[in-house]
Each structure stands twice: as C-alpha cells, then as structure tokens.
GROMACS .gro file of C-alpha atoms in nm:
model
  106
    1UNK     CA    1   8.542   5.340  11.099
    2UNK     CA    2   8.377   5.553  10.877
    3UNK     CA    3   8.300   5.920  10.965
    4UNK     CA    4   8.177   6.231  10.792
    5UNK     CA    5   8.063   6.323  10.496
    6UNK     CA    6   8.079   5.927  10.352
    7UNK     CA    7   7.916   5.841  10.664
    8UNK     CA    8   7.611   6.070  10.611
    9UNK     CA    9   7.597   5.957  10.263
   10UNK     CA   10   7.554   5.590  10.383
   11UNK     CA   11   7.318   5.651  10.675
   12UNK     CA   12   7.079   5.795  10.396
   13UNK     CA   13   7.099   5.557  10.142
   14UNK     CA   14   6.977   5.281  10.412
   15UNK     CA   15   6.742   5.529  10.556
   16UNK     CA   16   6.588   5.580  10.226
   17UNK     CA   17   6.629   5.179  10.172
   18UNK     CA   18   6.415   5.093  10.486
   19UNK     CA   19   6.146   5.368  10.370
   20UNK     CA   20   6.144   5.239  10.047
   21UNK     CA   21   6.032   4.882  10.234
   22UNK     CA   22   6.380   4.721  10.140
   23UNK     CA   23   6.505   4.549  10.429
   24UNK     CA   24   6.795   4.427  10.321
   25UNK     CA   25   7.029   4.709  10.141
   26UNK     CA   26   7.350   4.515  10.130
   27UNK     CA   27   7.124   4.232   9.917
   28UNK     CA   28   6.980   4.560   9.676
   29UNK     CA   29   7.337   4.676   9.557
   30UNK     CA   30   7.505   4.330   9.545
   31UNK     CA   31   7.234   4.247   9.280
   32UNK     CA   32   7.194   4.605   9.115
   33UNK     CA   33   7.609   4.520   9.075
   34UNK     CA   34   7.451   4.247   8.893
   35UNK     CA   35   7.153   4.347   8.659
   36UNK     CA   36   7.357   4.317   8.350
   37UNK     CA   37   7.444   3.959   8.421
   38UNK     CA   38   7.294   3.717   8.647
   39UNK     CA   39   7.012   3.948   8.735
   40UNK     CA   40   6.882   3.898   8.397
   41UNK     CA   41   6.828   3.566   8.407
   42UNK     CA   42   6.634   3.596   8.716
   43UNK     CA   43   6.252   3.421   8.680
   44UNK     CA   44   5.998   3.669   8.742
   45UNK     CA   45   5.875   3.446   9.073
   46UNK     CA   46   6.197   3.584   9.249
   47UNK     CA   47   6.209   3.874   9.479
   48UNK     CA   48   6.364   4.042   9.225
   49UNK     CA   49   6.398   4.038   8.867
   50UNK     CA   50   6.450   4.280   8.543
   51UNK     CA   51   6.208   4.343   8.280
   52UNK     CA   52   6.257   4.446   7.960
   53UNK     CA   53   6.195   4.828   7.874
   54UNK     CA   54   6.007   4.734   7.560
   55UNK     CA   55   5.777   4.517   7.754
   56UNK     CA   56   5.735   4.808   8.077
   57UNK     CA   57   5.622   5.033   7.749
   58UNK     CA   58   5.365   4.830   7.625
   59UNK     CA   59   5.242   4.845   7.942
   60UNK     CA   60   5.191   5.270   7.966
   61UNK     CA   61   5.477   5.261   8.227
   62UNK     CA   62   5.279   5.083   8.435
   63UNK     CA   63   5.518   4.965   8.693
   64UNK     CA   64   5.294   4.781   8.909
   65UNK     CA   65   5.449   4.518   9.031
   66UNK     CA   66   5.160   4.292   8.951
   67UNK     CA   67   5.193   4.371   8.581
   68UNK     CA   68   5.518   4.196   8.616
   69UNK     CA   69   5.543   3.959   8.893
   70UNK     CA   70   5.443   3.592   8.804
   71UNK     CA   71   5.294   3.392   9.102
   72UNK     CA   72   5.333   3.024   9.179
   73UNK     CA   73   5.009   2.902   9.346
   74UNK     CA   74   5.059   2.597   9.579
   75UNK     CA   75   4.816   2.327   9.555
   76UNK     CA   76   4.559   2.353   9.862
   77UNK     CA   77   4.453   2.002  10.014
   78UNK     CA   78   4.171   2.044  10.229
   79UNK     CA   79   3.977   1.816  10.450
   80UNK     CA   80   3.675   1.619  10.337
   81UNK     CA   81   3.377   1.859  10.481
   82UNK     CA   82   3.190   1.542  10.598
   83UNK     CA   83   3.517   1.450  10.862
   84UNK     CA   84   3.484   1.835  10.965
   85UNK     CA   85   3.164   1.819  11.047
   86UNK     CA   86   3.211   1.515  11.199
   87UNK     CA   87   3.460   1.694  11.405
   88UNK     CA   88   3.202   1.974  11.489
   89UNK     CA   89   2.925   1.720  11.628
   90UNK     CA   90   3.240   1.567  11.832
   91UNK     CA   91   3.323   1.924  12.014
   92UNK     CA   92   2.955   2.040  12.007
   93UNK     CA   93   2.857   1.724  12.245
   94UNK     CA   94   3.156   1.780  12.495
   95UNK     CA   95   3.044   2.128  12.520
   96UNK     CA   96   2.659   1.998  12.599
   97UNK     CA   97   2.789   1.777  12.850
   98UNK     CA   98   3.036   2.031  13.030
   99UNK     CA   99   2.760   2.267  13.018
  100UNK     CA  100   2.478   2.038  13.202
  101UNK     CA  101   2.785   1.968  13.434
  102UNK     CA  102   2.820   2.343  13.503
  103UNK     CA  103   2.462   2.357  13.525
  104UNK     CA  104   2.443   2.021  13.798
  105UNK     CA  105   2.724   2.248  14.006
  106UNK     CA  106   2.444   2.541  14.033
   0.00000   0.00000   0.00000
C-alpha cells in the first residue's frame, strides 16, 4: 500500500491527468515509456501519435491538434429522399385518421 509523500505525488499526477481530459493515465505513461519506439510509428488517425519538431515549427508552434491530427471520414449511405418521403405521406395519413378518430370520440 502506498502512503505518504509517493502517495501524494501519485494522487496529483492523475488529478492533473483527469483535468488535463486524459482518462486513462496508466495508458499516457505506458506509451510516453514508448515515444522513442513504437510511438513513432504511430499513424496520425490514432489517439495518439508524435510529430516531428521540425514539422510543429513550421507550423509557429501551433499545437492545435487539428494542425496535426489526420481524420478518416466514413462513407455516409443515405436513403433515397423519394422512399423518405414516401415514409412521411405513410405517418402523415395515420396521424389524419387517429386525429378524425379523436375528433369522432368528442
């Protein structure tokens, strides 16, 4: 069990981990253990990855994460707009006909 000063030291190190938005600290230092290695060869789609300082100067320091960060957009199928309208008229004449049988009930 770990008490004291060590203790302390921990407790603020995940405090300032959870502040910081990281919400997994045990994942954080397993791969900062790692940067010089496999965290290197990490695509820039992961949650994490490195970037080169060269390429974080040309930038102005800009760290951004947006600057860096390369996102995969999914291919969106979406429904013909004929069948959705179709849909619509479908739902619009239940709600006609439950509505004149409200209205009968009056």
């Amino acid at each position: 069990m770990l008490t004291g000063d060590l203790r302390n030291q921990i407790d603020k190190l995940s405090d300032s981990f959870w502040s910081g938005g990281v919400s997994n600290p045990p994942d954080v230092l397993k791969r900062l253990a790692n940067r010089e290695t496999t965290q290197k060869e990490r695509p820039r789609t992961d949650k994490s990855f490195t970037v080169p300082k060269a390429h974080i100067a040309a930038k102005g320091y800009d760290l951004s994460l947006h600057r860096y960060k390369e996102v995969q957009h999914g291919v969106v199928k979406h429904r013909d707009p004929q069948d959705i309208l179709k849909d619509l008229w479908i739902l619009e004449d239940e709600i006609q006909a439950g509505r004149k049988e409200l209205e009968a009930m009056l």
